[in-house]
Tab-separated table of C-alpha atoms in Angstrom:
chain	number	residue	atom	x	y	z
A	151	MET	CA	89.167	92.934	118.356
A	152	LYS	CA	90.724	93.527	114.992
A	153	ALA	CA	94.261	94.853	115.306
A	154	VAL	CA	96.409	96.700	112.857
A	155	VAL	CA	99.741	95.527	111.562
A	156	CYS	CA	102.448	97.911	110.509
A	157	VAL	CA	105.343	96.972	108.277
A	158	LEU	CA	108.425	98.872	109.256
A	159	LEU	CA	111.926	98.811	107.887
A	160	ILE	CA	113.639	99.369	111.186
A	161	ALA	CA	117.029	99.271	112.856
A	162	CYS	CA	118.127	95.866	114.104
A	163	GLY	CA	117.813	95.005	117.768
A	164	GLY	CA	114.505	96.778	118.418
A	165	SER	CA	112.297	95.703	121.295
A	166	ALA	CA	109.424	93.404	120.468
A	167	SER	CA	106.966	95.569	122.362
A	168	ASN	CA	107.328	99.261	123.050
A	169	ASN	CA	105.146	102.091	124.240
A	170	PRO	CA	107.452	104.876	125.465
A	171	ASP	CA	105.177	107.879	125.048
A	172	ALA	CA	101.708	106.390	125.072
A	173	GLY	CA	99.043	108.487	126.693
A	174	THR	CA	95.802	107.338	128.218
A	175	SER	CA	92.363	107.320	126.664
A	176	THR	CA	88.961	107.017	128.319
A	177	ASP	CA	86.437	105.013	126.351
A	178	GLY	CA	83.190	106.908	125.881
A	179	ALA	CA	80.204	105.455	127.705
A	180	VAL	CA	77.215	104.551	125.554
A	181	SER	CA	73.769	104.153	127.117
A	182	SER	CA	72.261	100.672	126.839
A	183	ASP	CA	68.774	102.157	126.736
A	184	ALA	CA	68.857	104.725	123.970
A	185	SER	CA	65.057	105.072	124.024
A	186	LYS	CA	65.264	106.934	127.362
A	187	ALA	CA	67.740	109.524	126.078
A	188	PRO	CA	66.305	113.060	125.703
A	189	MET	CA	65.664	114.250	122.177
A	190	ASP	CA	68.496	116.779	122.353
A	191	ALA	CA	71.051	114.317	123.774
A	192	PRO	CA	74.429	114.264	122.016
A	193	ALA	CA	75.116	111.504	119.514
A	194	PRO	CA	76.454	108.334	121.146
A	195	VAL	CA	80.163	107.650	121.051
A	196	LEU	CA	80.694	104.526	118.958
A	197	GLY	CA	83.666	102.395	118.061
A	198	THR	CA	86.674	101.437	120.153
A	199	MET	CA	89.255	103.462	122.005
A	200	CYS	CA	92.465	104.347	120.171
A	201	PRO	CA	95.271	101.787	120.373
A	202	SER	CA	98.825	102.875	121.111
A	203	LYS	CA	100.787	99.831	122.336
A	204	LEU	CA	103.009	98.176	119.727
A	205	THR	CA	103.515	94.417	119.642
A	206	GLU	CA	105.881	92.933	117.077
A	207	VAL	CA	104.218	90.076	115.184
A	208	ALA	CA	106.632	89.484	112.292
A	209	ARG	CA	110.127	90.561	111.312
A	210	ILE	CA	112.065	90.136	108.069
A	211	ALA	CA	115.665	90.467	109.189
A	212	ASN	CA	118.180	92.145	106.880
A	213	ALA	CA	115.542	92.823	104.250
A	214	TRP	CA	117.687	95.605	102.827
A	215	ASP	CA	121.275	95.109	101.656
A	216	THR	CA	122.652	98.556	102.434
A	217	SER	CA	126.060	97.874	100.882
A	218	THR	CA	124.867	98.231	97.290
A	219	TYR	CA	121.245	99.369	96.973
A	220	SER	CA	119.036	102.032	98.484
A	221	VAL	CA	115.387	101.360	99.256
A	222	HIS	CA	113.237	103.457	96.961
A	223	ASP	CA	109.848	102.195	98.092
A	224	VAL	CA	108.038	99.553	100.124
A	225	LEU	CA	104.887	98.301	98.354
A	226	VAL	CA	102.185	96.393	100.219
A	227	GLY	CA	99.455	94.433	98.414
A	228	LYS	CA	98.221	91.035	97.286
A	229	ILE	CA	101.187	90.341	95.055
A	230	ASP	CA	100.348	86.691	94.311
A	231	ASN	CA	96.542	87.160	94.450
A	232	ASN	CA	95.853	85.031	97.510
A	233	ALA	CA	93.977	86.163	100.618
A	234	THR	CA	96.938	87.746	102.418
A	235	SER	CA	98.987	90.860	101.791
A	236	ASP	CA	102.613	90.657	100.699
A	237	ILE	CA	105.530	93.093	100.495
A	238	VAL	CA	107.763	94.198	97.632
A	239	LEU	CA	110.945	96.162	98.238
A	240	VAL	CA	111.908	98.314	95.259
A	241	GLU	CA	115.619	99.116	95.499
A	242	ASP	CA	117.797	101.211	93.219
A	243	MET	CA	121.449	102.007	92.562
A	244	TYR	CA	122.632	104.549	90.005
A	245	ASP	CA	125.196	103.282	87.505
A	246	SER	CA	126.977	106.506	86.543
A	247	ALA	CA	129.359	104.776	84.130
A	248	ASN	CA	126.439	103.723	81.936
A	249	ALA	CA	124.012	106.562	82.818
A	250	GLN	CA	121.327	104.169	84.008
A	251	THR	CA	119.774	102.903	87.202
A	252	LYS	CA	119.931	99.324	88.395
A	253	LEU	CA	116.709	98.164	90.029
A	254	ARG	CA	116.123	95.227	92.304
A	255	PHE	CA	112.717	93.841	93.263
A	256	ARG	CA	112.518	91.689	96.400
A	257	VAL	CA	109.159	89.953	96.916
A	258	PHE	CA	108.252	88.693	100.391
A	259	LEU	CA	105.159	86.490	100.124
A	260	SER	CA	103.062	85.930	103.237
A	261	ASP	CA	100.958	82.986	104.409
A	262	GLY	CA	99.112	85.198	106.887
A	263	THR	CA	101.554	84.673	109.749
A	264	SER	CA	105.095	84.820	108.404
A	265	PHE	CA	106.991	85.697	105.240
A	266	ALA	CA	108.814	83.383	102.856
A	267	ALA	CA	112.386	83.920	101.710
A	268	PRO	CA	112.552	86.744	99.159
A	269	VAL	CA	112.152	86.198	95.447
A	270	THR	CA	114.707	88.547	93.890
A	271	SER	CA	114.883	89.890	90.350
A	272	ASN	CA	116.973	92.596	88.708
A	273	ALA	CA	116.233	95.136	86.000
A	274	VAL	CA	117.807	98.089	84.267
A	275	PHE	CA	115.952	101.388	84.335
A	276	PRO	CA	117.196	103.615	81.495
A	277	GLN	CA	116.709	106.805	83.504
A	278	TYR	CA	118.270	108.484	86.518
A	279	GLY	CA	115.868	106.883	88.959
A	280	PRO	CA	112.217	106.006	89.646
A	281	GLU	CA	109.790	108.692	90.738
A	282	GLN	CA	106.321	107.366	91.619
A	283	VAL	CA	105.952	103.583	92.028
A	284	MET	CA	102.518	101.917	92.028
A	285	LEU	CA	100.978	98.436	91.874
A	286	GLY	CA	98.456	97.248	89.267
A	287	ASP	CA	97.493	94.135	87.292
A	288	PHE	CA	98.013	95.540	83.820
A	289	ASN	CA	97.984	92.256	81.862
A	290	GLY	CA	95.023	90.669	83.673
A	291	ASP	CA	96.838	87.558	84.928
A	292	HIS	CA	95.858	88.222	88.588
A	293	LEU	CA	99.480	88.904	89.563
A	294	ALA	CA	100.424	92.434	90.617
A	295	ASP	CA	102.769	94.362	88.317
A	296	ILE	CA	104.811	97.461	89.167
A	297	LEU	CA	104.347	100.827	87.444
A	298	ILE	CA	107.249	103.316	87.510
A	299	SER	CA	107.008	106.934	86.344
A	300	TYR	CA	109.780	109.299	85.292
A	301	THR	CA	110.143	112.690	83.598
A	302	ASP	CA	113.267	112.940	81.448
A	303	SER	CA	114.936	116.250	80.635
A	304	GLU	CA	116.345	115.496	77.206
A	305	GLU	CA	118.660	117.717	75.183
A	306	SER	CA	115.879	119.711	73.548
A	307	SER	CA	112.719	118.697	75.417
A	308	ARG	CA	111.147	117.340	78.590
A	309	VAL	CA	109.152	114.099	78.236
A	310	SER	CA	107.301	111.983	80.815
A	311	TYR	CA	107.318	108.190	80.658
A	312	VAL	CA	105.924	105.204	82.518
A	313	TYR	CA	107.341	101.692	82.604
A	314	VAL	CA	105.697	98.463	83.743
A	315	ALA	CA	107.668	95.671	85.374
A	316	THR	CA	105.467	92.632	84.731
A	317	GLN	CA	105.309	89.889	87.349
A	318	GLN	CA	106.092	86.388	86.100
A	319	ALA	CA	104.708	83.081	87.365
A	320	ASP	CA	107.784	82.621	89.589
A	321	HIS	CA	107.195	86.114	91.090
A	322	THR	CA	110.160	87.741	89.413
A	323	PHE	CA	109.635	90.961	87.439
A	324	VAL	CA	110.593	91.825	83.853
A	325	MET	CA	110.893	95.488	82.857
A	326	GLY	CA	108.814	96.571	79.876
A	327	PRO	CA	109.359	99.401	77.385
A	328	ALA	CA	108.963	103.125	78.008
A	329	ARG	CA	105.522	104.552	77.305
A	330	ASP	CA	105.273	108.273	76.584
A	331	VAL	CA	102.228	109.424	78.556
A	332	SER	CA	101.441	112.383	76.303
A	333	ALA	CA	98.727	111.961	73.674
A	334	CYS	CA	96.543	115.091	73.558
A	335	LYS	CA	99.075	117.531	72.088
A	336	SER	CA	102.828	118.051	72.029
A	337	SER	CA	105.381	120.586	73.198
A	338	SER	CA	109.022	120.784	74.213
A	339	ASP	CA	108.097	120.732	77.921
A	340	GLU	CA	105.619	118.009	78.877
A	341	ARG	CA	105.164	116.897	82.487
A	342	TYR	CA	102.834	114.311	84.011
A	343	PHE	CA	100.774	115.239	87.074
A	344	ALA	CA	98.012	112.923	88.351
A	345	LEU	CA	98.403	109.147	88.003
A	346	GLY	CA	95.494	106.754	88.564
A	347	VAL	CA	95.622	102.960	88.244
A	348	LEU	CA	92.181	101.379	87.722
A	349	ASP	CA	90.270	99.172	85.283
A	350	VAL	CA	88.716	101.967	83.243
A	351	ASP	CA	87.038	99.817	80.587
A	352	ARG	CA	86.104	96.932	82.936
A	353	ASP	CA	87.904	94.257	80.904
A	354	GLY	CA	89.784	92.716	83.837
A	355	LYS	CA	93.067	94.547	83.169
A	356	ASP	CA	94.173	97.682	84.977
A	357	ASP	CA	94.688	100.841	82.926
A	358	LEU	CA	96.453	104.124	83.651
A	359	LEU	CA	94.882	107.576	83.657
A	360	THR	CA	97.302	110.498	83.762
A	361	THR	CA	97.137	114.239	83.243
A	362	VAL	CA	99.871	116.082	81.339
A	363	SER	CA	100.889	119.748	81.117
A	364	TYR	CA	102.410	121.292	77.985
A	365	ASP	CA	103.304	124.901	78.760
A	366	GLY	CA	106.359	124.584	80.957
A	367	LEU	CA	107.039	124.832	84.669
A	368	GLY	CA	104.000	125.960	86.634
A	369	ALA	CA	101.487	125.304	83.870
A	370	ALA	CA	98.335	123.364	84.748
A	371	PRO	CA	97.622	120.035	83.048
A	372	ALA	CA	95.851	120.407	79.698
A	373	GLY	CA	95.271	116.814	78.639
A	374	LEU	CA	94.034	113.512	80.083
A	375	SER	CA	95.802	110.447	78.672
A	376	LEU	CA	94.640	106.833	78.864
A	377	LEU	CA	97.045	103.892	78.623
A	378	LYS	CA	95.101	100.633	78.453
A	379	GLY	CA	96.226	97.360	79.935
A	380	THR	CA	97.125	94.642	77.439
A	381	ALA	CA	98.357	91.053	77.581
A	382	SER	CA	101.933	92.366	77.595
A	383	GLY	CA	101.493	95.373	79.902
A	384	LEU	CA	100.404	98.924	79.136
A	385	GLY	CA	99.687	99.983	75.578
A	386	ALA	CA	100.381	103.333	73.943
A	387	ALA	CA	98.754	106.485	75.315
A	388	THR	CA	95.578	107.849	73.726
A	389	CYS	CA	93.908	111.192	74.417
A	390	ALA	CA	90.906	110.651	76.708
A	391	ALA	CA	90.007	114.319	77.156
A	392	SER	CA	91.308	117.727	76.168
A	393	ALA	CA	89.978	121.074	74.940
A	394	THR	CA	89.167	119.401	71.624
A	395	THR	CA	88.586	115.753	72.636
A	396	SER	CA	85.796	114.111	74.639
A	397	THR	CA	85.446	110.325	74.982
A	398	GLY	CA	83.309	109.806	78.106
A	399	PHE	CA	85.682	111.497	80.519
A	400	PRO	CA	84.480	114.817	82.005
A	401	SER	CA	86.500	117.857	81.045
A	402	GLN	CA	87.035	118.673	84.749
A	403	MET	CA	89.407	115.689	85.016
A	404	ILE	CA	91.874	117.294	82.597
A	405	THR	CA	93.373	119.735	85.108
A	406	ALA	CA	93.765	117.282	88.010
A	407	GLU	CA	97.068	117.419	89.866
A	408	ARG	CA	96.429	114.235	91.874
A	409	PHE	CA	94.165	111.216	91.581
A	410	ARG	CA	92.985	108.890	94.339
A	411	VAL	CA	91.194	105.684	93.325
A	412	GLY	CA	88.636	103.598	95.221
A	413	ASP	CA	85.053	102.331	95.198
A	414	PHE	CA	83.735	105.465	96.846
A	415	ASP	CA	80.040	105.109	95.954
A	416	GLY	CA	79.797	101.425	96.950
A	417	ASP	CA	78.769	99.965	93.585
A	418	GLY	CA	81.788	97.654	93.289
A	419	LYS	CA	83.488	99.716	90.557
A	420	PRO	CA	86.535	101.953	91.063
A	421	ASP	CA	85.895	105.688	91.065
A	422	VAL	CA	88.341	108.598	90.924
A	423	ILE	CA	88.814	111.560	93.248
A	424	ALA	CA	90.522	114.317	91.269
A	425	MET	CA	92.296	117.249	92.905
A	426	ASP	CA	93.063	120.359	90.888
A	427	THR	CA	94.206	123.823	91.894
A	428	HIS	CA	90.712	124.799	93.060
A	429	GLN	CA	88.715	121.837	94.278
A	430	MET	CA	88.413	118.135	95.014
A	431	THR	CA	85.815	116.307	92.910
A	432	LEU	CA	84.505	112.738	92.887
A	433	PHE	CA	84.125	111.196	89.436
A	434	ARG	CA	81.924	108.111	89.617
A	435	SER	CA	82.402	105.233	87.187
A	436	THR	CA	78.940	104.952	85.635
A	437	ALA	CA	79.829	102.552	82.781
A	438	ALA	CA	82.881	101.195	80.976
A	439	SER	CA	85.194	104.130	80.136
A	440	THR	CA	82.568	106.584	81.370
A	441	PHE	CA	82.718	108.845	84.434
A	442	ALA	CA	80.344	111.437	85.864
A	443	ALA	CA	81.124	114.228	88.323
A	444	ALA	CA	79.262	114.017	91.652
A	445	PRO	CA	77.697	117.367	92.642
A	446	ASN	CA	79.303	118.081	96.034
A	447	VAL	CA	82.879	119.415	95.796
A	448	VAL	CA	85.275	120.825	98.398
A	449	ALA	CA	88.268	123.130	98.283
A	450	TYR	CA	91.639	121.500	97.567
A	451	ASP	CA	94.905	122.337	99.345
A	452	ASP	CA	97.960	121.119	97.427
A	453	GLY	CA	100.261	121.640	100.422
A	454	ILE	CA	99.078	118.643	102.449
A	455	HIS	CA	99.382	114.861	102.269
A	456	TYR	CA	96.419	112.720	101.170
A	457	ALA	CA	95.769	109.027	101.794
A	458	THR	CA	92.825	106.979	100.540
A	459	ASP	CA	90.301	105.962	103.190
A	460	ASN	CA	89.201	102.482	102.138
A	461	VAL	CA	87.242	101.947	105.371
A	462	LEU	CA	84.408	104.451	104.964
A	463	GLY	CA	85.364	105.968	101.608
A	464	GLY	CA	87.101	109.157	100.598
A	465	VAL	CA	90.510	110.497	101.578
A	466	ILE	CA	92.224	111.776	104.704
A	467	GLY	CA	94.310	114.936	104.505
A	468	LEU	CA	97.254	115.600	106.832
A	469	ASP	CA	98.728	119.087	107.169
A	470	VAL	CA	102.203	119.232	108.748
A	471	ARG	CA	103.354	122.630	107.545
A	472	SER	CA	103.607	124.147	111.008
A	473	THR	CA	104.530	123.061	114.526
A	474	GLY	CA	101.399	120.952	114.841
A	475	ALA	CA	99.776	118.375	112.573
A	476	THR	CA	96.099	118.707	111.740
A	477	ALA	CA	93.974	116.198	109.865
A	478	LYS	CA	90.707	116.386	107.931
A	479	ARG	CA	88.358	113.777	106.535
A	480	TYR	CA	87.070	114.201	102.989
A	481	ALA	CA	84.233	111.673	102.897
A	482	ALA	CA	83.097	110.563	99.445
A	483	THR	CA	79.655	109.155	98.617
A	484	ALA	CA	77.450	109.112	95.539
A	485	SER	CA	76.546	112.727	96.371
A	486	GLY	CA	80.154	113.875	96.246
A	487	ILE	CA	82.647	114.980	98.880
A	488	THR	CA	82.166	116.607	102.282
A	489	ALA	CA	84.962	117.851	104.549
A	490	SER	CA	85.152	117.651	108.346
A	491	ALA	CA	87.886	118.206	110.923
A	492	ILE	CA	89.607	115.302	112.694
A	493	GLY	CA	91.876	117.196	115.072
A	494	THR	CA	95.469	117.869	116.027
A	495	PHE	CA	97.937	115.086	116.716
A	496	ALA	CA	100.091	114.703	119.825
A	497	SER	CA	103.380	116.569	120.138
A	498	GLU	CA	107.078	115.529	119.895
A	499	GLY	CA	107.006	115.274	116.158
A	500	ALA	CA	104.045	112.974	116.205
A	501	PRO	CA	103.958	114.118	113.579
A	502	LEU	CA	105.229	117.637	114.352
A	503	GLY	CA	106.499	117.637	110.798
A	504	ASN	CA	108.754	120.630	111.114
A	505	TYR	CA	107.667	121.990	107.767
A	506	ASP	CA	106.425	118.895	105.998
A	507	ALA	CA	108.999	116.163	106.559
A	508	ILE	CA	107.140	113.156	107.968
A	509	ARG	CA	108.255	109.549	108.203
A	510	GLY	CA	104.906	107.828	107.827
A	511	PHE	CA	101.176	108.339	107.277
A	512	ALA	CA	98.652	105.498	106.964
A	513	VAL	CA	94.864	105.115	107.057
A	514	ALA	CA	93.065	101.860	107.958
A	515	ASP	CA	90.859	100.249	110.591
A	516	PHE	CA	93.578	99.551	113.140
A	517	ASN	CA	91.374	98.717	116.157
A	518	GLY	CA	88.846	96.527	114.341
A	519	ASP	CA	85.706	98.546	115.001
A	520	GLY	CA	84.805	99.168	111.359
A	521	LEU	CA	85.667	102.867	111.550
A	522	THR	CA	88.591	104.841	110.147
A	523	ASP	CA	91.858	105.313	112.039
A	524	VAL	CA	94.789	107.522	111.038
A	525	ILE	CA	98.413	107.102	112.143
A	526	ALA	CA	101.238	109.532	111.445
A	527	VAL	CA	104.913	109.507	112.444
A	528	GLY	CA	107.056	112.574	113.060
A	529	ASN	CA	110.226	113.555	111.277
A	530	HIS	CA	112.689	113.533	114.201
A	531	ASP	CA	114.133	116.878	113.110
A	532	TYR	CA	114.900	115.530	109.646
A	533	SER	CA	116.894	112.581	111.052
A	534	ASP	CA	115.884	109.150	109.766
A	535	ASN	CA	116.530	107.177	112.928
A	536	TYR	CA	118.198	109.295	115.595
A	537	PRO	CA	117.507	109.778	118.404
A	538	ASP	CA	115.398	106.684	119.040
A	539	PRO	CA	112.567	106.105	119.773
A	540	VAL	CA	110.337	108.063	117.384
A	541	SER	CA	106.828	109.026	118.376
A	542	PHE	CA	103.580	108.693	116.492
A	543	GLY	CA	100.071	110.071	116.769
A	544	ILE	CA	96.927	108.075	116.046
A	545	ALA	CA	93.370	109.362	115.608
A	546	CYS	CA	90.334	107.072	115.780
A	547	ASP	CA	86.834	107.774	114.478
A	548	ARG	CA	84.255	107.394	117.270
A	549	SER	CA	81.349	108.646	115.119
A	550	ALA	CA	80.447	111.490	117.495
A	551	ARG	CA	84.088	112.515	117.888
A	552	TRP	CA	87.672	111.672	117.010
A	553	ASP	CA	89.959	110.393	119.769
A	554	VAL	CA	93.674	111.193	119.501
A	555	ILE	CA	96.499	109.495	121.384
A	556	GLY	CA	100.281	109.280	121.127
A	557	GLY	CA	102.709	106.381	121.182
A	558	GLY	CA	106.187	105.511	120.012
A	559	PHE	CA	108.200	103.178	117.807
A	560	PRO	CA	111.357	101.693	119.376
A	561	ASN	CA	113.463	102.772	116.403
A	562	GLY	CA	113.443	105.500	113.788
A	563	ILE	CA	111.659	104.688	110.556
A	564	TYR	CA	111.600	105.724	106.916
A	565	LYS	CA	108.095	104.695	105.909
A	566	LEU	CA	104.819	103.419	107.334
A	567	ALA	CA	102.194	101.316	105.556
A	568	ALA	CA	99.068	99.382	106.540
A	569	ILE	CA	99.053	95.629	105.883
A	570	ASP	CA	96.525	92.834	106.425
A	571	LEU	CA	98.173	89.897	108.168
A	572	GLY	CA	96.262	86.971	109.623
A	573	GLY	CA	92.930	88.760	109.356
A	574	ARG	CA	94.202	91.879	111.099
A	575	THR	CA	95.113	95.286	109.774
A	576	ASP	CA	98.570	96.050	111.059
A	577	VAL	CA	101.400	98.390	110.161
A	578	VAL	CA	104.664	97.767	108.353
A	579	VAL	CA	107.605	100.045	109.021
A	580	GLN	CA	110.747	100.573	106.955
A	581	SER	CA	113.830	101.551	108.944
A	582	ASN	CA	117.515	100.639	108.714
A	583	TYR	CA	117.792	96.953	107.845
A	584	ASP	CA	114.646	95.045	108.808
A	585	LEU	CA	111.002	95.030	107.825
A	586	VAL	CA	108.879	94.781	110.958
A	587	VAL	CA	105.139	94.152	111.266
A	588	TYR	CA	103.538	95.608	114.380
A	589	ARG	CA	100.098	95.125	115.840
A	590	ILE	CA	98.676	98.164	117.610
A	591	ASP	CA	96.652	97.377	120.745
A	592	PRO	CA	94.809	99.592	123.267
């Protein structure tokens, strides 16, 4: 059975295996002689029962030096372009004397079973602090680079920028110049909204698509900018679509508030799911720098969390705005998007949310049955790691139904992410000092 590994930054001294609040789950029986089933028989229950038992499979002790830096983000991906996933800690510390932020990148490369000693590099970020942080190979050298976004309130205007920290051959990172993301028009109050990293023109280098608003706080985006990957990082922004510009990008993409990227139609090319104030639309990549809207659209709710479903395609939405957490699947195919309910997660903040503060949300195939699983961690009443343990809820696609079960982490966490380690999909958790990889078993 394929297991899932979770990377967790967690308090020191946690138990290697813990299951404090796990419930029980009965695996659905499937007839071995389907031909004898009546015509109106319910659809068979497929897949594997939900896992809930945590087993620690790797730990990076003292990954975070709390005396000087704060962890801004934990990035998981194929940093050095081999078969296994790696981890990058992005840490920051504001230097008030010089009105800048010091960044530190710590790369933990994996051989599939353990992690090497960190490769550390430092940079200066000429802004208050990073906002969104994303991975992409912007110079086409098959090494992952780091994209950082920021909106700066200057003396007379508001301007949004992105920066690329380019990975070197020794796995250190070098910060590149600021790139103004606006290209379609100009105003004194410009703000970026959706960010999408993908190879738009199919030249082997990742590009950046971003929407920008121009009419102040609350205004919808009015321009789609494209920043192409170059040998040195991202180039200058150009206007890909606006009220007066059309270059192969549908006008519906202009007003997107969020992008999610993946090969949703199965043709091997990255597509874009765009979410605006009204609906969620799939834009299929039909040729280099050309996208077409798929016909089926669904309503969009900007108050919930969304994670890309790379197992069966589409996104998963998680709503934690009340005392319970409900999830929906937004499946994406060449026909577009269809929505269906997943269910409600277990209680005790798993992920009770308490008005939208959650500690982790990840989507992957955690039990190895080829179907989508969703894990979410509660907020512990807004406390990062007290009282321990912290519970989680996990939902597993069984084709005819979704199974939901609860479990618990031995320590409080800050962030949850899926990671492939040794041929398994596991989870990585960020907590106090350590990064911990857990396998989730039935």
